[in-house]
């Protein structure tokens, strides 16, 4: 398989950055672990310069060579899903977020499914944050502890 050039990596980063900012639901086509791999490699939630990204990728390729292939595979999947949505669906761009759940249900191997009291079936897919938000985690643990103490 041919090596991906720094220019191609940067193009992927730009696409993933825009997807992260405008259509984060696209990331839910990947499992949680796959999303973290993509974030570790391409850093779509950050704004590195082209030179910083190239250096980061070069360093990761030495330390974690398998990540180069894995992250590339994940990026191509997100690009393919985005392309399918934009080509196959005749809907305005402003409505894409509501439609993104369709391919997510088909691809993500581990979405949570539940039947609600109203008889409807709901599917929940995860969009991972690249870093742990400690404030939210602490608040969730405090609320969980308070709920446990009340019961």
C-alpha atoms as an extended CHARMM CRD file, in Angstrom:
* protein
*
       151  EXT
         1         1  UNK       CA              0.0000000000        0.0000000000        0.0000000000  PROA      1               0.0000000000
         2         2  UNK       CA              1.4420000000        3.4120000000       -0.9180000000  PROA      2               0.0000000000
         3         3  UNK       CA              2.5140000000        5.7950000000        1.7960000000  PROA      3               0.0000000000
         4         4  UNK       CA              0.3240000000        8.7940000000        2.4250000000  PROA      4               0.0000000000
         5         5  UNK       CA              2.0870000000       12.0830000000        1.8110000000  PROA      5               0.0000000000
         6         6  UNK       CA              2.1530000000       14.8680000000        4.4110000000  PROA      6               0.0000000000
         7         7  UNK       CA             -0.0330000000       16.8750000000        2.0370000000  PROA      7               0.0000000000
         8         8  UNK       CA             -2.6750000000       14.1230000000        1.9750000000  PROA      8               0.0000000000
         9         9  UNK       CA             -2.5550000000       13.8440000000        5.7710000000  PROA      9               0.0000000000
        10        10  UNK       CA             -3.1290000000       17.5760000000        5.9950000000  PROA      10              0.0000000000
        11        11  UNK       CA             -6.1090000000       17.3700000000        3.6040000000  PROA      11              0.0000000000
        12        12  UNK       CA             -7.5870000000       14.6300000000        5.7840000000  PROA      12              0.0000000000
        13        13  UNK       CA             -6.9950000000       16.7540000000        8.8790000000  PROA      13              0.0000000000
        14        14  UNK       CA             -8.7680000000       19.7440000000        7.2900000000  PROA      14              0.0000000000
        15        15  UNK       CA            -11.7680000000       17.5880000000        6.3860000000  PROA      15              0.0000000000
        16        16  UNK       CA            -11.8620000000       15.9720000000        9.8520000000  PROA      16              0.0000000000
        17        17  UNK       CA            -11.5440000000       19.3700000000       11.5320000000  PROA      17              0.0000000000
        18        18  UNK       CA            -14.4980000000       20.7360000000        9.5590000000  PROA      18              0.0000000000
        19        19  UNK       CA            -16.4990000000       17.5880000000       10.2730000000  PROA      19              0.0000000000
        20        20  UNK       CA            -15.6650000000       17.8900000000       13.9940000000  PROA      20              0.0000000000
        21        21  UNK       CA            -16.8360000000       21.5030000000       14.0920000000  PROA      21              0.0000000000
        22        22  UNK       CA            -19.8860000000       21.2890000000       11.7890000000  PROA      22              0.0000000000
        23        23  UNK       CA            -21.0440000000       17.6480000000       11.8210000000  PROA      23              0.0000000000
        24        24  UNK       CA            -19.6680000000       15.8670000000       14.8950000000  PROA      24              0.0000000000
        25        25  UNK       CA            -22.2930000000       13.1340000000       14.5060000000  PROA      25              0.0000000000
        26        26  UNK       CA            -20.2060000000       11.8030000000       11.6090000000  PROA      26              0.0000000000
        27        27  UNK       CA            -17.7090000000       10.5390000000       14.1780000000  PROA      27              0.0000000000
        28        28  UNK       CA            -20.3510000000        8.2210000000       15.6240000000  PROA      28              0.0000000000
        29        29  UNK       CA            -19.9190000000        5.8780000000       12.6490000000  PROA      29              0.0000000000
        30        30  UNK       CA            -16.7550000000        4.8000000000       14.4840000000  PROA      30              0.0000000000
        31        31  UNK       CA            -16.5750000000        2.9220000000       17.7590000000  PROA      31              0.0000000000
        32        32  UNK       CA            -15.3490000000        4.8140000000       20.8140000000  PROA      32              0.0000000000
        33        33  UNK       CA            -11.8630000000        3.2910000000       20.5100000000  PROA      33              0.0000000000
        34        34  UNK       CA            -11.6670000000        4.1420000000       16.8000000000  PROA      34              0.0000000000
        35        35  UNK       CA            -12.6540000000        7.7500000000       17.5210000000  PROA      35              0.0000000000
        36        36  UNK       CA             -9.8930000000        8.0550000000       20.1030000000  PROA      36              0.0000000000
        37        37  UNK       CA             -7.3840000000        6.6530000000       17.6150000000  PROA      37              0.0000000000
        38        38  UNK       CA             -8.4840000000        9.2170000000       15.0420000000  PROA      38              0.0000000000
        39        39  UNK       CA             -8.2380000000       12.0450000000       17.5810000000  PROA      39              0.0000000000
        40        40  UNK       CA             -4.8120000000       10.9080000000       18.7060000000  PROA      40              0.0000000000
        41        41  UNK       CA             -3.4710000000       10.8010000000       15.1680000000  PROA      41              0.0000000000
        42        42  UNK       CA             -5.1690000000       13.6900000000       13.3170000000  PROA      42              0.0000000000
        43        43  UNK       CA             -6.1410000000       15.9050000000       16.2940000000  PROA      43              0.0000000000
        44        44  UNK       CA             -9.3070000000       17.3210000000       14.6650000000  PROA      44              0.0000000000
        45        45  UNK       CA            -10.3350000000       19.1010000000       17.8630000000  PROA      45              0.0000000000
        46        46  UNK       CA             -7.1100000000       21.1360000000       17.8390000000  PROA      46              0.0000000000
        47        47  UNK       CA             -5.6450000000       23.6690000000       15.4360000000  PROA      47              0.0000000000
        48        48  UNK       CA             -2.0290000000       22.6910000000       14.7590000000  PROA      48              0.0000000000
        49        49  UNK       CA             -0.1440000000       24.3750000000       11.9530000000  PROA      49              0.0000000000
        50        50  UNK       CA              0.6530000000       22.2670000000        8.9320000000  PROA      50              0.0000000000
        51        51  UNK       CA              4.2500000000       21.8910000000       10.1460000000  PROA      51              0.0000000000
        52        52  UNK       CA              3.1330000000       20.9280000000       13.6710000000  PROA      52              0.0000000000
        53        53  UNK       CA              0.7330000000       18.3200000000       12.3080000000  PROA      53              0.0000000000
        54        54  UNK       CA              3.4010000000       16.8770000000       10.0180000000  PROA      54              0.0000000000
        55        55  UNK       CA              5.8720000000       16.6360000000       12.9220000000  PROA      55              0.0000000000
        56        56  UNK       CA              3.2100000000       15.0840000000       15.1810000000  PROA      56              0.0000000000
        57        57  UNK       CA              2.3160000000       12.4640000000       12.5460000000  PROA      57              0.0000000000
        58        58  UNK       CA              5.9730000000       11.7060000000       11.8240000000  PROA      58              0.0000000000
        59        59  UNK       CA              6.6380000000       11.1560000000       15.5490000000  PROA      59              0.0000000000
        60        60  UNK       CA              3.5630000000        8.9410000000       15.9710000000  PROA      60              0.0000000000
        61        61  UNK       CA              4.5600000000        6.8750000000       12.9380000000  PROA      61              0.0000000000
        62        62  UNK       CA              7.7700000000        5.9550000000       14.7760000000  PROA      62              0.0000000000
        63        63  UNK       CA              6.2130000000        5.2960000000       18.1790000000  PROA      63              0.0000000000
        64        64  UNK       CA              2.8960000000        3.7610000000       17.0320000000  PROA      64              0.0000000000
        65        65  UNK       CA              3.3020000000        2.6140000000       13.4170000000  PROA      65              0.0000000000
        66        66  UNK       CA             -0.0090000000        0.7100000000       13.3600000000  PROA      66              0.0000000000
        67        67  UNK       CA             -1.8730000000        3.9020000000       14.2510000000  PROA      67              0.0000000000
        68        68  UNK       CA             -0.9850000000        5.4050000000       10.8610000000  PROA      68              0.0000000000
        69        69  UNK       CA             -2.9870000000        2.7060000000        9.0660000000  PROA      69              0.0000000000
        70        70  UNK       CA             -5.8140000000        2.5900000000       11.6120000000  PROA      70              0.0000000000
        71        71  UNK       CA             -6.3820000000        6.3500000000       11.6860000000  PROA      71              0.0000000000
        72        72  UNK       CA             -6.2310000000        6.5120000000        7.8970000000  PROA      72              0.0000000000
        73        73  UNK       CA             -8.8500000000        3.7710000000        7.6310000000  PROA      73              0.0000000000
        74        74  UNK       CA            -11.1230000000        5.5990000000       10.0950000000  PROA      74              0.0000000000
        75        75  UNK       CA            -10.6870000000        8.9220000000        8.2830000000  PROA      75              0.0000000000
        76        76  UNK       CA            -11.5440000000        7.3210000000        4.9340000000  PROA      76              0.0000000000
        77        77  UNK       CA            -14.7020000000        5.8070000000        6.4310000000  PROA      77              0.0000000000
        78        78  UNK       CA            -15.8930000000        9.1840000000        7.7140000000  PROA      78              0.0000000000
        79        79  UNK       CA            -15.1220000000       10.7410000000        4.3220000000  PROA      79              0.0000000000
        80        80  UNK       CA            -17.0100000000        7.9480000000        2.5350000000  PROA      80              0.0000000000
        81        81  UNK       CA            -20.0940000000        8.3320000000        4.7580000000  PROA      81              0.0000000000
        82        82  UNK       CA            -20.0220000000       12.0990000000        4.2750000000  PROA      82              0.0000000000
        83        83  UNK       CA            -19.7480000000       11.6600000000        0.5050000000  PROA      83              0.0000000000
        84        84  UNK       CA            -22.6540000000        9.1740000000        0.4660000000  PROA      84              0.0000000000
        85        85  UNK       CA            -24.8440000000       11.5430000000        2.4240000000  PROA      85              0.0000000000
        86        86  UNK       CA            -24.0140000000       14.5200000000        0.2390000000  PROA      86              0.0000000000
        87        87  UNK       CA            -24.4440000000       12.6040000000       -3.0370000000  PROA      87              0.0000000000
        88        88  UNK       CA            -27.4020000000       10.3380000000       -2.3000000000  PROA      88              0.0000000000
        89        89  UNK       CA            -29.6400000000       12.5230000000       -0.2120000000  PROA      89              0.0000000000
        90        90  UNK       CA            -31.3850000000       15.4430000000       -1.7910000000  PROA      90              0.0000000000
        91        91  UNK       CA            -31.6380000000       17.5520000000        1.3470000000  PROA      91              0.0000000000
        92        92  UNK       CA            -30.2890000000       20.9750000000        2.2580000000  PROA      92              0.0000000000
        93        93  UNK       CA            -26.9900000000       21.0710000000        4.1450000000  PROA      93              0.0000000000
        94        94  UNK       CA            -28.7320000000       22.6100000000        7.1750000000  PROA      94              0.0000000000
        95        95  UNK       CA            -30.6460000000       19.3330000000        7.6900000000  PROA      95              0.0000000000
        96        96  UNK       CA            -27.6710000000       16.9400000000        7.4290000000  PROA      96              0.0000000000
        97        97  UNK       CA            -27.2610000000       16.5530000000       11.1990000000  PROA      97              0.0000000000
        98        98  UNK       CA            -30.7540000000       15.1120000000       11.5600000000  PROA      98              0.0000000000
        99        99  UNK       CA            -30.0970000000       12.6360000000        8.7480000000  PROA      99              0.0000000000
       100       100  UNK       CA            -26.6940000000       11.4650000000        9.9730000000  PROA      100             0.0000000000
       101       101  UNK       CA            -28.2260000000        8.9630000000       12.3770000000  PROA      101             0.0000000000
       102       102  UNK       CA            -29.1990000000        6.6890000000        9.4550000000  PROA      102             0.0000000000
       103       103  UNK       CA            -25.6720000000        5.6230000000        8.4050000000  PROA      103             0.0000000000
       104       104  UNK       CA            -24.5760000000        5.6330000000       12.0390000000  PROA      104             0.0000000000
       105       105  UNK       CA            -27.0870000000        2.9300000000       12.9240000000  PROA      105             0.0000000000
       106       106  UNK       CA            -25.8610000000        0.7720000000       10.0570000000  PROA      106             0.0000000000
       107       107  UNK       CA            -22.1200000000        1.0290000000       10.8040000000  PROA      107             0.0000000000
       108       108  UNK       CA            -21.4200000000        1.4840000000       14.5030000000  PROA      108             0.0000000000
       109       109  UNK       CA            -20.9580000000       -1.9790000000       16.0200000000  PROA      109             0.0000000000
       110       110  UNK       CA            -21.9150000000       -0.9650000000       19.5150000000  PROA      110             0.0000000000
       111       111  UNK       CA            -24.7230000000        1.5780000000       19.6180000000  PROA      111             0.0000000000
       112       112  UNK       CA            -26.9840000000        1.2540000000       22.6340000000  PROA      112             0.0000000000
       113       113  UNK       CA            -30.5840000000        0.3870000000       21.8470000000  PROA      113             0.0000000000
       114       114  UNK       CA            -33.5420000000        0.6410000000       24.1430000000  PROA      114             0.0000000000
       115       115  UNK       CA            -37.2910000000        0.4920000000       24.0130000000  PROA      115             0.0000000000
       116       116  UNK       CA            -38.9660000000        3.4650000000       25.5990000000  PROA      116             0.0000000000
       117       117  UNK       CA            -42.2310000000        3.5330000000       27.5060000000  PROA      117             0.0000000000
       118       118  UNK       CA            -43.8900000000        5.2130000000       24.5270000000  PROA      118             0.0000000000
       119       119  UNK       CA            -43.2080000000        2.0860000000       22.4400000000  PROA      119             0.0000000000
       120       120  UNK       CA            -40.5410000000        3.6970000000       20.2860000000  PROA      120             0.0000000000
       121       121  UNK       CA            -37.0830000000        2.2160000000       19.8760000000  PROA      121             0.0000000000
       122       122  UNK       CA            -34.1400000000        4.5540000000       20.3880000000  PROA      122             0.0000000000
       123       123  UNK       CA            -30.5290000000        4.1340000000       19.2880000000  PROA      123             0.0000000000
       124       124  UNK       CA            -27.7270000000        5.9680000000       21.0440000000  PROA      124             0.0000000000
       125       125  UNK       CA            -24.3030000000        6.3150000000       19.4430000000  PROA      125             0.0000000000
       126       126  UNK       CA            -21.2770000000        7.9280000000       21.0560000000  PROA      126             0.0000000000
       127       127  UNK       CA            -19.3130000000       10.9370000000       19.8620000000  PROA      127             0.0000000000
       128       128  UNK       CA            -16.1450000000       10.8740000000       21.9360000000  PROA      128             0.0000000000
       129       129  UNK       CA            -14.3850000000       13.8760000000       23.3620000000  PROA      129             0.0000000000
       130       130  UNK       CA            -10.6680000000       13.6930000000       22.6670000000  PROA      130             0.0000000000
       131       131  UNK       CA             -9.7730000000       14.5370000000       26.2730000000  PROA      131             0.0000000000
       132       132  UNK       CA            -11.6020000000       13.8370000000       29.4950000000  PROA      132             0.0000000000
       133       133  UNK       CA            -13.5000000000       16.8610000000       30.8010000000  PROA      133             0.0000000000
       134       134  UNK       CA            -12.6410000000       16.5420000000       34.4820000000  PROA      134             0.0000000000
       135       135  UNK       CA            -15.3000000000       19.0380000000       35.6270000000  PROA      135             0.0000000000
       136       136  UNK       CA            -18.0630000000       17.0530000000       33.9280000000  PROA      136             0.0000000000
       137       137  UNK       CA            -16.6800000000       13.7580000000       35.2130000000  PROA      137             0.0000000000
       138       138  UNK       CA            -16.4890000000       15.0330000000       38.7980000000  PROA      138             0.0000000000
       139       139  UNK       CA            -19.9970000000       16.4870000000       38.5620000000  PROA      139             0.0000000000
       140       140  UNK       CA            -21.3380000000       13.1630000000       37.2450000000  PROA      140             0.0000000000
       141       141  UNK       CA            -19.6460000000       11.2470000000       40.0730000000  PROA      141             0.0000000000
       142       142  UNK       CA            -21.0390000000       13.6580000000       42.6770000000  PROA      142             0.0000000000
       143       143  UNK       CA            -24.5470000000       13.3070000000       41.2290000000  PROA      143             0.0000000000
       144       144  UNK       CA            -24.1990000000        9.5240000000       41.1270000000  PROA      144             0.0000000000
       145       145  UNK       CA            -23.0530000000        9.4570000000       44.7550000000  PROA      145             0.0000000000
       146       146  UNK       CA            -25.9040000000       11.7300000000       45.8260000000  PROA      146             0.0000000000
       147       147  UNK       CA            -28.4310000000        9.5250000000       44.0020000000  PROA      147             0.0000000000
       148       148  UNK       CA            -27.0120000000        6.3860000000       45.6310000000  PROA      148             0.0000000000
       149       149  UNK       CA            -27.2140000000        7.9680000000       49.0850000000  PROA      149             0.0000000000
       150       150  UNK       CA            -30.8450000000        8.9860000000       48.5680000000  PROA      150             0.0000000000
       151       151  UNK       CA            -31.9210000000        5.4190000000       47.7250000000  PROA      151             0.0000000000
